[in-house]
Backbone as a chain_set.jsonl record, in Angstrom:
{"seq": "MNNFNSFKDIITSKQDVKPPAYKWQQFALDIIRELDIPNMKKSSVFKICKDMPQQRVQQALTDTKELCDKGEKWKYFFKVINENK", "coords": {"N": [[-1.553, 8.294, 29.006], [-4.468, 10.036, 28.047], [-6.582, 11.951, 30.101], [-9.889, 12.211, 29.994], [-12.543, 14.396, 30.595], [-15.112, 14.581, 29.738], [-17.501, 13.561, 27.248], [-17.448, 15.399, 25.216], [-14.802, 16.324, 25.276], [-13.473, 14.1, 24.284], [-14.456, 13.94, 21.658], [-13.616, 16.416, 20.578], [-10.895, 16.132, 20.694], [-10.236, 14.316, 18.805], [-8.247, 13.342, 16.11], [-7.998, 13.97, 12.703], [-7.283, 11.807, 9.989], [-5.41, 12.404, 7.202], [-6.302, 11.927, 3.803], [-4.546, 10.198, 1.125], [-2.591, 12.271, -1.057], [-2.32, 11.88, -3.775], [-3.56, 9.752, -6.403], [-1.951, 7.548, -7.028], [-0.661, 7.097, -4.64], [-2.617, 6.052, -2.94], [-3.105, 3.734, -4.359], [-0.651, 2.431, -4.03], [-0.723, 2.024, -1.247], [-2.842, 0.226, -1.126], [-1.735, -1.991, -2.466], [0.381, -2.587, -0.729], [-1.054, -3.372, 1.508], [-2.555, -5.576, 0.504], [-0.587, -7.438, -0.34], [0.927, -7.756, 1.854], [3.358, -6.301, 2.299], [6.636, -5.957, 3.562], [8.039, -3.578, 5.945], [10.577, -2.687, 5.112], [10.406, -2.623, 2.353], [8.378, -0.978, 1.551], [8.749, 1.66, 0.596], [9.74, 1.153, -1.919], [7.509, 0.177, -3.244], [5.922, 2.472, -3.338], [7.532, 4.036, -5.035], [7.467, 2.516, -7.395], [4.713, 2.682, -8.017], [4.501, 5.395, -8.449], [6.289, 5.953, -10.57], [5.79, 4.159, -12.68], [3.424, 3.194, -15.254], [0.008, 2.94, -14.274], [-1.528, 0.85, -15.252], [0.332, -1.14, -15.914], [1.394, -1.766, -13.401], [-0.912, -2.641, -12.138], [-1.416, -4.925, -13.676], [0.799, -6.496, -12.962], [0.212, -6.88, -10.264], [-2.182, -8.33, -10.476], [-1.234, -10.622, -11.839], [0.469, -11.595, -9.865], [-1.349, -12.254, -7.809], [-2.784, -14.282, -9.095], [-0.857, -16.222, -9.819], [0.875, -16.809, -7.705], [0.559, -18.979, -5.31], [1.391, -19.786, -2.755], [3.729, -18.895, -0.174], [5.803, -15.941, -0.073], [4.136, -13.399, -1.324], [4.824, -10.796, -1.948], [7.492, -10.849, -2.765], [7.297, -12.184, -5.174], [5.769, -10.348, -6.571], [7.6, -8.206, -6.911], [9.429, -9.499, -8.54], [7.89, -9.998, -10.85], [7.211, -7.359, -11.621], [9.716, -6.314, -12.216], [10.436, -7.843, -14.422], [8.803, -6.809, -16.339], [9.874, -4.405, -17.075]], "CA": [[-2.943, 8.306, 28.592], [-5.196, 11.28, 28.267], [-7.724, 11.867, 31.001], [-10.97, 13.001, 29.444], [-13.572, 14.68, 31.586], [-16.442, 14.442, 29.168], [-17.599, 13.076, 25.874], [-17.059, 16.527, 24.366], [-13.338, 16.324, 25.208], [-13.068, 13.005, 23.397], [-14.804, 14.323, 20.282], [-12.792, 17.537, 20.121], [-9.484, 15.742, 20.618], [-10.064, 13.374, 17.695], [-7.423, 13.874, 15.031], [-8.366, 13.42, 11.408], [-6.212, 11.263, 9.165], [-5.528, 12.957, 5.862], [-6.224, 10.935, 2.733], [-3.383, 10.401, 0.249], [-2.714, 13.427, -1.941], [-2.365, 11.433, -5.164], [-4.191, 8.456, -6.63], [-0.94, 6.49, -6.996], [-0.339, 6.812, -3.24], [-3.644, 5.13, -2.445], [-2.858, 2.471, -5.052], [0.494, 1.817, -3.343], [-1.192, 1.555, 0.062], [-3.651, -0.969, -1.365], [-0.807, -3.082, -2.781], [1.09, -2.906, 0.513], [-1.993, -4.093, 2.367], [-2.93, -6.851, -0.109], [0.532, -8.37, -0.451], [1.633, -7.768, 3.142], [4.719, -5.84, 2.014], [7.346, -5.593, 4.799], [8.413, -2.163, 6.082], [11.797, -2.363, 4.374], [10.121, -2.552, 0.921], [7.233, -0.108, 1.284], [9.149, 2.805, -0.231], [9.884, 0.651, -3.288], [6.166, 0.097, -3.818], [5.531, 3.848, -3.658], [8.304, 4.46, -6.207], [6.913, 1.797, -8.545], [3.4, 3.245, -8.336], [4.679, 6.769, -8.921], [7.067, 6.041, -11.803], [5.316, 3.266, -13.741], [1.996, 3.333, -15.584], [-0.846, 2.195, -13.353], [-1.977, -0.375, -15.907], [1.408, -2.132, -15.789], [1.464, -2.169, -11.995], [-2.131, -3.421, -11.885], [-1.218, -6.229, -14.3], [1.747, -7.234, -12.115], [-0.525, -7.257, -9.061], [-3.099, -9.397, -10.876], [-0.423, -11.814, -12.09], [0.946, -12.081, -8.571], [-2.459, -12.891, -7.108], [-3.183, -15.492, -9.802], [0.2, -17.214, -9.996], [1.597, -17.124, -6.471], [-0.388, -19.596, -4.381], [1.927, -19.843, -1.399], [4.991, -18.175, -0.03], [5.738, -14.489, 0.098], [3.631, -12.823, -2.57], [5.492, -9.531, -2.243], [8.712, -11.144, -3.522], [6.858, -12.513, -6.53], [5.346, -9.083, -7.177], [8.792, -7.479, -7.359], [9.997, -10.252, -9.656], [7.034, -9.749, -12.017], [7.304, -5.952, -12.027], [11.035, -6.105, -12.808], [10.451, -8.477, -15.733], [8.022, -5.981, -17.26], [10.559, -3.136, -17.381]], "C": [[-3.564, 9.67, 28.887], [-6.345, 11.023, 29.232], [-8.793, 12.804, 30.477], [-12.049, 13.168, 30.505], [-14.97, 14.48, 31.034], [-16.354, 13.908, 27.741], [-17.154, 14.162, 24.891], [-15.543, 16.581, 24.207], [-12.825, 15.245, 24.256], [-13.3, 13.391, 21.942], [-13.89, 15.43, 19.771], [-11.319, 17.167, 20.002], [-9.204, 14.766, 19.478], [-9.267, 14.041, 16.578], [-7.794, 13.176, 13.732], [-7.131, 12.933, 10.669], [-6.43, 11.779, 7.753], [-5.471, 11.84, 4.826], [-4.983, 11.193, 1.883], [-3.638, 11.54, -0.741], [-2.886, 13.018, -3.4], [-2.975, 10.044, -5.257], [-3.175, 7.32, -6.528], [-0.538, 6.145, -5.564], [-1.349, 5.834, -2.636], [-3.465, 3.756, -3.075], [-1.706, 1.721, -4.381], [0.078, 1.274, -1.974], [-2.035, 0.288, -0.068], [-2.772, -2.181, -1.653], [-0.083, -3.534, -1.519], [0.2, -3.738, 1.433], [-2.291, -5.49, 1.809], [-1.808, -7.88, -0.082], [1.347, -8.465, 0.831], [3.119, -7.435, 2.954], [5.405, -5.472, 3.334], [7.79, -4.126, 4.778], [9.611, -1.788, 5.227], [11.553, -2.189, 2.873], [8.976, -1.601, 0.565], [7.597, 1.071, 0.389], [9.327, 2.387, -1.688], [8.529, 0.564, -3.985], [5.677, 1.493, -4.192], [6.256, 4.344, -4.906], [7.77, 3.798, -7.472], [5.596, 2.426, -8.973], [3.493, 4.67, -8.866], [5.292, 6.804, -10.32], [6.524, 5.213, -12.963], [3.843, 3.529, -14.038], [1.141, 2.431, -14.687], [-1.297, 0.871, -13.96], [-0.936, -1.486, -15.769], [1.505, -2.66, -14.358], [0.255, -3.031, -11.64], [-2.001, -4.817, -12.479], [-0.261, -7.089, -13.476], [1.064, -7.708, -10.83], [-1.476, -8.416, -9.358], [-2.352, -10.699, -11.119], [0.058, -12.432, -10.785], [-0.156, -12.826, -7.834], [-2.835, -14.223, -7.749], [-2.127, -16.589, -9.741], [0.915, -17.628, -8.717], [0.608, -17.65, -5.432], [0.098, -19.569, -2.94], [3.267, -19.132, -1.355], [4.758, -16.687, 0.122], [5.373, -13.838, -1.232], [4.371, -11.55, -2.949], [6.771, -9.763, -3.026], [8.371, -11.447, -4.976], [6.431, -11.245, -7.269], [6.547, -8.305, -7.706], [9.464, -8.179, -8.536], [9.209, -9.969, -10.938], [7.199, -8.318, -12.511], [8.653, -5.655, -12.668], [11.168, -6.765, -14.171], [9.75, -7.618, -16.772], [8.717, -4.685, -17.649], [11.091, -3.124, -18.788]], "O": [[-3.212, 10.344, 29.855], [-6.997, 9.981, 29.169], [-8.639, 14.025, 30.505], [-12.414, 12.227, 31.208], [-15.91, 14.234, 31.79], [-15.285, 13.825, 27.137], [-16.554, 13.865, 23.857], [-15.048, 16.855, 23.113], [-11.863, 15.457, 23.518], [-12.431, 13.188, 21.095], [-13.437, 15.372, 18.628], [-10.574, 17.828, 19.279], [-8.047, 14.43, 19.22], [-9.573, 15.156, 16.157], [-7.891, 11.95, 13.673], [-6.073, 13.56, 10.715], [-7.506, 11.611, 7.179], [-4.677, 10.908, 4.96], [-4.427, 12.291, 1.918], [-4.763, 11.74, -1.199], [-3.527, 13.73, -4.174], [-2.915, 9.26, -4.31], [-3.49, 6.251, -6.005], [-0.117, 5.019, -5.298], [-0.978, 4.908, -1.915], [-3.65, 2.735, -2.414], [-1.785, 0.508, -4.188], [0.489, 0.178, -1.591], [-1.955, -0.611, 0.77], [-3.029, -3.273, -1.145], [0.05, -4.733, -1.272], [0.659, -4.695, 2.057], [-2.28, -6.472, 2.551], [-2.051, -9.06, 0.169], [2.347, -9.181, 0.882], [4.004, -8.175, 3.384], [4.823, -4.753, 4.146], [7.898, -3.517, 3.714], [9.659, -0.689, 4.674], [12.418, -1.654, 2.18], [8.649, -1.444, -0.611], [6.818, 1.438, -0.49], [9.089, 3.186, -2.593], [8.42, 0.845, -5.178], [5.08, 1.675, -5.253], [5.65, 5.007, -5.747], [7.636, 4.451, -8.506], [5.383, 2.677, -10.159], [2.647, 5.097, -9.651], [4.866, 7.594, -11.163], [6.78, 5.542, -14.121], [3.107, 4.023, -13.185], [1.52, 1.299, -14.386], [-1.431, -0.123, -13.246], [-1.288, -2.642, -15.534], [1.678, -3.86, -14.141], [0.381, -4.028, -10.929], [-2.427, -5.793, -11.862], [-0.492, -8.287, -13.313], [1.317, -8.82, -10.367], [-1.564, -9.369, -8.584], [-2.781, -11.759, -10.663], [0.052, -13.653, -10.627], [0.075, -13.909, -7.295], [-3.165, -15.182, -7.051], [-2.467, -17.766, -9.625], [1.504, -18.707, -8.667], [-0.086, -16.882, -4.765], [-0.686, -19.356, -2.015], [3.854, -18.814, -2.389], [3.648, -16.24, 0.411], [6.197, -13.742, -2.141], [4.531, -11.251, -4.133], [7.114, -8.946, -3.881], [9.071, -11.018, -5.893], [6.706, -11.094, -8.46], [6.512, -7.801, -8.829], [10.005, -7.524, -9.426], [9.8, -9.728, -11.991], [7.315, -8.097, -13.716], [8.731, -4.826, -13.574], [11.943, -6.292, -15.002], [10.07, -7.693, -17.958], [8.197, -3.937, -18.477], [11.693, -2.138, -19.212]]}, "num_chains": 1, "name": "protein.A"}
């Protein structure tokens, strides 16, 4: 743990988190958060968002939310996105 002597030390030591460089990266992060994508599949979501048109990915996300009531939504998302290829 860091030992801070004053409030100024706390403020100056704060590290800023950089925003995603591309729009598709933020879109992928949103999908990962919404569908609770496991760590082993996160890179696949980034690849999908980078390589496929955003409209197609958005449609797959919408279909997943509407059609998958229970279970692991992330598996359904990958199934839907692969059917659309």
